[in-house]
XYZ file of N, CA and C in Angstrom:
366
model
N -18.265 72.536 148.495
C -18.675 71.169 148.204
C -19.076 70.486 149.507
N -20.302 70.036 149.575
C -20.847 69.407 150.773
C -20.337 67.963 150.904
N -19.874 67.550 152.100
C -19.409 66.160 152.247
C -20.568 65.174 152.108
N -20.248 64.012 151.540
C -21.288 62.988 151.382
C -21.442 62.206 152.684
N -22.639 61.729 152.966
C -22.837 60.953 154.195
C -22.137 59.596 154.097
N -21.666 59.096 155.233
C -21.016 57.786 155.249
C -22.038 56.658 155.219
N -23.235 56.921 155.711
C -24.279 55.897 155.724
C -25.425 56.368 154.848
N -25.779 55.543 153.858
C -26.901 55.846 152.976
C -27.948 54.765 153.157
N -29.169 55.166 153.441
C -30.274 54.224 153.587
C -31.087 54.284 152.305
N -31.176 53.154 151.617
C -31.931 53.055 150.382
C -33.235 52.326 150.693
N -34.227 53.080 151.172
C -35.498 52.509 151.632
C -36.157 51.647 150.565
N -36.168 52.117 149.322
C -36.873 51.387 148.268
C -36.252 50.024 147.994
N -34.966 49.872 148.304
C -34.276 48.604 148.068
C -34.033 47.837 149.365
N -34.494 48.345 150.510
C -34.259 47.742 151.825
C -32.778 47.439 151.987
N -31.945 48.455 151.711
C -30.500 48.259 151.740
C -29.814 49.458 152.381
N -28.704 49.192 153.040
C -27.876 50.248 153.622
C -26.494 50.154 153.002
N -25.904 51.292 152.664
C -24.532 51.343 152.190
C -23.731 52.197 153.170
N -22.513 51.744 153.485
C -21.655 52.447 154.432
C -20.341 52.811 153.752
N -19.971 54.114 153.794
C -18.698 54.657 153.339
C -18.404 54.352 151.891
N -17.239 54.645 151.407
C -16.218 55.508 152.006
C -16.545 56.983 151.812
N -15.755 57.851 152.442
C -15.972 59.286 152.280
C -15.703 59.678 150.838
N -16.384 60.728 150.401
C -16.213 61.223 149.040
C -14.740 61.509 148.775
N -14.252 60.985 147.670
C -12.865 61.207 147.296
C -11.900 60.194 147.881
N -12.364 59.334 148.773
C -11.507 58.319 149.381
C -11.626 57.017 148.592
N -10.547 56.205 148.571
C -10.608 54.942 147.836
C -11.500 53.925 148.550
N -11.983 52.975 147.786
C -12.764 51.883 148.360
C -14.185 51.875 147.870
N -14.804 50.744 148.048
C -16.193 50.536 147.664
C -17.064 50.573 148.909
N -18.306 50.992 148.770
C -19.191 50.964 149.945
C -19.522 49.528 150.351
N -19.744 49.320 151.642
C -20.245 48.040 152.126
C -21.737 48.035 151.876
N -22.240 46.973 151.298
C -23.666 46.877 151.003
C -24.265 45.744 151.823
N -25.311 46.039 152.542
C -25.997 45.043 153.349
C -27.224 44.573 152.578
N -27.408 43.269 152.526
C -28.464 42.676 151.703
C -29.874 42.872 152.237
N -30.005 43.039 153.531
C -31.344 43.123 154.089
C -31.329 44.038 155.299
N -32.378 44.765 155.471
C -32.534 45.645 156.622
C -33.759 45.179 157.392
N -33.575 44.875 158.658
C -34.688 44.465 159.514
C -35.041 45.628 160.417
N -36.288 45.907 160.535
C -36.738 46.952 161.439
C -37.299 46.295 162.681
N -37.132 46.938 163.825
C -37.532 46.341 165.093
C -38.990 45.886 165.158
N -39.957 46.559 164.524
C -41.336 46.066 164.625
C -41.543 44.690 163.985
N -40.571 44.227 163.164
C -40.722 42.935 162.507
C -40.630 41.784 163.495
N -40.001 41.991 164.625
C -39.838 40.907 165.591
C -39.915 41.473 167.002
N -40.787 40.913 167.813
C -40.957 41.388 169.171
C -40.259 40.521 170.206
N -39.937 39.299 169.849
C -39.309 38.376 170.779
C -37.972 37.923 170.220
N -37.086 37.462 171.106
C -35.766 37.019 170.681
C -35.856 35.894 169.652
N -36.748 34.928 169.866
C -36.875 33.800 168.942
C -37.333 34.284 167.564
N -38.294 35.216 167.529
C -38.767 35.757 166.247
C -37.639 36.470 165.514
N -36.850 37.245 166.231
C -35.738 37.951 165.622
C -34.715 36.967 165.066
N -34.413 35.916 165.838
C -33.448 34.937 165.358
C -33.941 34.233 164.098
N -35.216 33.955 164.021
C -35.751 33.282 162.840
C -35.545 34.136 161.582
N -35.493 35.450 161.738
C -35.243 36.333 160.598
C -33.808 36.218 160.093
N -32.852 35.930 160.990
C -31.456 35.830 160.546
C -30.977 34.384 160.420
N -31.811 33.407 160.796
C -31.420 31.995 160.699
C -30.855 31.648 159.310
N -31.494 32.095 158.199
C -30.939 31.746 156.878
C -29.494 32.225 156.691
N -29.151 33.357 157.279
C -27.773 33.848 157.172
C -26.819 32.937 157.936
N -27.230 32.467 159.111
C -26.391 31.563 159.901
C -26.219 30.241 159.158
N -27.293 29.726 158.586
C -27.213 28.483 157.821
C -26.280 28.655 156.631
N -26.312 29.820 155.984
C -25.415 30.046 154.846
C -23.952 30.023 155.287
N -23.677 30.413 156.530
C -22.307 30.314 157.055
C -21.869 28.859 157.129
N -22.792 27.981 157.496
C -22.486 26.553 157.559
C -22.197 25.987 156.170
N -22.639 26.692 155.148
C -22.394 26.280 153.763
C -21.189 26.985 153.160
N -20.426 27.720 153.996
C -19.195 28.341 153.539
C -19.277 29.812 153.193
N -20.433 30.426 153.350
C -20.580 31.846 153.061
C -20.164 32.683 154.271
N -19.857 33.927 154.037
C -19.591 34.864 155.127
C -20.881 35.582 155.471
N -21.000 35.995 156.712
C -22.234 36.627 157.171
C -21.887 37.694 158.197
N -22.590 38.805 158.133
C -22.430 39.869 159.114
C -23.807 40.332 159.555
N -23.973 40.473 160.857
C -25.205 41.025 161.402
C -24.809 42.277 162.170
N -25.451 43.396 161.850
C -25.144 44.669 162.488
C -26.416 45.192 163.145
N -26.297 45.599 164.389
C -27.424 46.247 165.072
C -27.106 47.734 165.147
N -28.018 48.555 164.667
C -27.806 49.996 164.635
C -29.026 50.668 165.245
N -28.786 51.680 166.034
C -29.893 52.420 166.614
C -29.395 53.397 167.656
N -30.293 54.170 168.153
C -29.949 55.174 169.151
C -29.693 54.550 170.515
N -29.254 55.378 171.463
C -29.019 54.877 172.825
C -30.282 54.258 173.411
N -30.099 53.168 174.132
C -31.198 52.485 174.821
C -32.272 51.946 173.872
N -31.897 51.650 172.623
C -32.886 51.161 171.654
C -32.965 49.635 171.605
N -32.086 48.933 172.323
C -32.169 47.482 172.389
C -31.154 46.730 171.555
N -30.116 47.401 171.082
C -29.108 46.738 170.251
C -28.400 45.619 171.012
N -27.885 45.919 172.181
C -27.153 44.915 172.969
C -28.072 43.769 173.364
N -29.282 44.094 173.749
C -30.236 43.054 174.131
C -30.552 42.153 172.936
N -30.733 42.739 171.755
C -31.022 41.938 170.566
C -29.863 41.001 170.238
N -28.648 41.501 170.355
C -27.487 40.680 169.990
C -27.113 39.663 171.056
N -27.181 40.034 172.323
C -26.742 39.092 173.361
C -27.871 38.572 174.225
N -28.867 39.370 174.488
C -29.957 38.935 175.361
C -29.423 38.661 176.755
N -29.983 37.654 177.393
C -29.498 37.213 178.697
C -28.900 35.830 178.505
N -27.579 35.731 178.666
C -26.879 34.473 178.417
C -27.296 33.368 179.379
N -27.829 33.715 180.543
C -28.138 32.709 181.552
C -29.532 32.118 181.405
N -30.350 32.665 180.526
C -31.725 32.185 180.392
C -31.993 31.891 178.915
N -32.100 30.602 178.557
C -32.225 30.182 177.169
C -33.294 30.882 176.367
N -34.455 31.091 176.956
C -35.553 31.721 176.232
C -35.243 33.182 175.910
N -34.351 33.788 176.669
C -33.999 35.190 176.458
C -32.644 35.368 175.779
N -32.057 34.265 175.254
C -30.808 34.396 174.512
C -31.011 35.307 173.315
N -30.010 36.116 173.020
C -30.056 36.988 171.855
C -29.546 36.271 170.612
N -29.234 37.052 169.586
C -28.807 36.479 168.314
C -27.496 35.718 168.414
N -26.502 36.266 169.108
C -25.184 35.619 169.169
C -25.249 34.245 169.826
N -25.812 34.097 171.033
C -25.855 32.756 171.614
C -26.701 31.772 170.807
N -27.756 32.250 170.169
C -28.592 31.355 169.348
C -27.824 30.915 168.101
N -27.079 31.831 167.487
C -26.286 31.477 166.304
C -25.193 30.473 166.678
N -24.530 30.704 167.802
C -23.490 29.774 168.258
C -24.099 28.396 168.503
N -25.245 28.352 169.147
C -25.905 27.076 169.425
C -26.252 26.352 168.120
N -26.778 27.067 167.134
C -27.126 26.461 165.855
C -25.894 25.881 165.171
N -24.790 26.625 165.168
C -23.558 26.162 164.538
C -23.019 24.925 165.249
N -22.969 24.953 166.566
C -22.458 23.807 167.334
C -23.323 22.575 167.088
N -24.635 22.721 167.119
C -25.529 21.583 166.881
C -25.333 21.013 165.473
N -25.185 21.894 164.486
C -24.989 21.430 163.109
C -23.669 20.678 162.980
N -22.619 21.172 163.628
C -21.324 20.502 163.557
C -21.363 19.156 164.273
N -22.082 19.082 165.382
C -22.200 17.813 166.116
C -22.957 16.774 165.288
N -23.904 17.203 164.471
C -24.698 16.279 163.661
C -24.036 15.953 162.328
N -22.979 16.676 161.995
C -22.315 16.491 160.712
C -21.658 15.116 160.642
N -21.776 14.481 159.481
C -21.161 13.172 159.276
C -19.742 13.299 158.739
N -19.291 14.513 158.500
C -17.959 14.744 157.937
C -16.875 14.388 158.946
N -15.855 13.623 158.502
C -14.751 13.284 159.415
C -13.807 14.468 159.645
N -13.886 15.471 158.791
C -13.020 16.646 158.927
C -13.592 17.602 159.964
N -12.725 18.131 160.798
C -13.146 19.111 161.799
C -12.979 20.505 161.195
N -14.077 21.222 160.964
C -13.964 22.554 160.364
C -13.405 23.567 161.359
N -12.896 24.632 160.802
C -12.435 25.752 161.622
C -13.557 26.784 161.637
N -13.974 27.180 162.821
C -15.048 28.155 162.972
C -14.454 29.413 163.582
N -14.681 30.541 162.923
C -14.228 31.823 163.434
C -15.437 32.737 163.572
N -15.516 33.423 164.682
C -16.616 34.357 164.906
C -16.108 35.538 165.706
N -16.698 36.680 165.483
C -16.359 37.882 166.235
C -17.640 38.490 166.759
N -17.557 39.033 167.931
C -18.702 39.729 168.526
C -18.126 40.908 169.285
N -18.490 42.109 168.884
C -17.987 43.283 169.581
C -19.024 44.378 169.568
N -18.840 45.283 170.517
C -19.777 46.393 170.658
C -18.988 47.700 170.671
N -19.373 48.628 169.826
C -18.761 49.945 169.799
C -19.661 50.891 170.575
N -19.060 51.740 171.394
C -19.867 52.689 172.160
C -19.450 54.104 171.861
């Protein structure tokens, strides 16, 4: 019996499913959208593709952005960019900036709790 792959790419549905191994408990993680690198050449263009997901977080939804690719393919650059130069900020600093600006403009007297994680596996 051949083991099933942990990552399944469903090209026709622009979706990726991850795990679990065959025979193991749990449901696969399903990602709603797959972005390919040719869709965005600049950091700002890439961020505009995920902006709706960040905005949905401000509305109480959960959001995950995953960068996947081979070595030296630009994953770290896409996610972090250069923190010291605004025009070259990656997805994480741009998302943080959007959230902070939205909270500063909010008329709500309640202070929301914001939780975020950013990590890199090597």
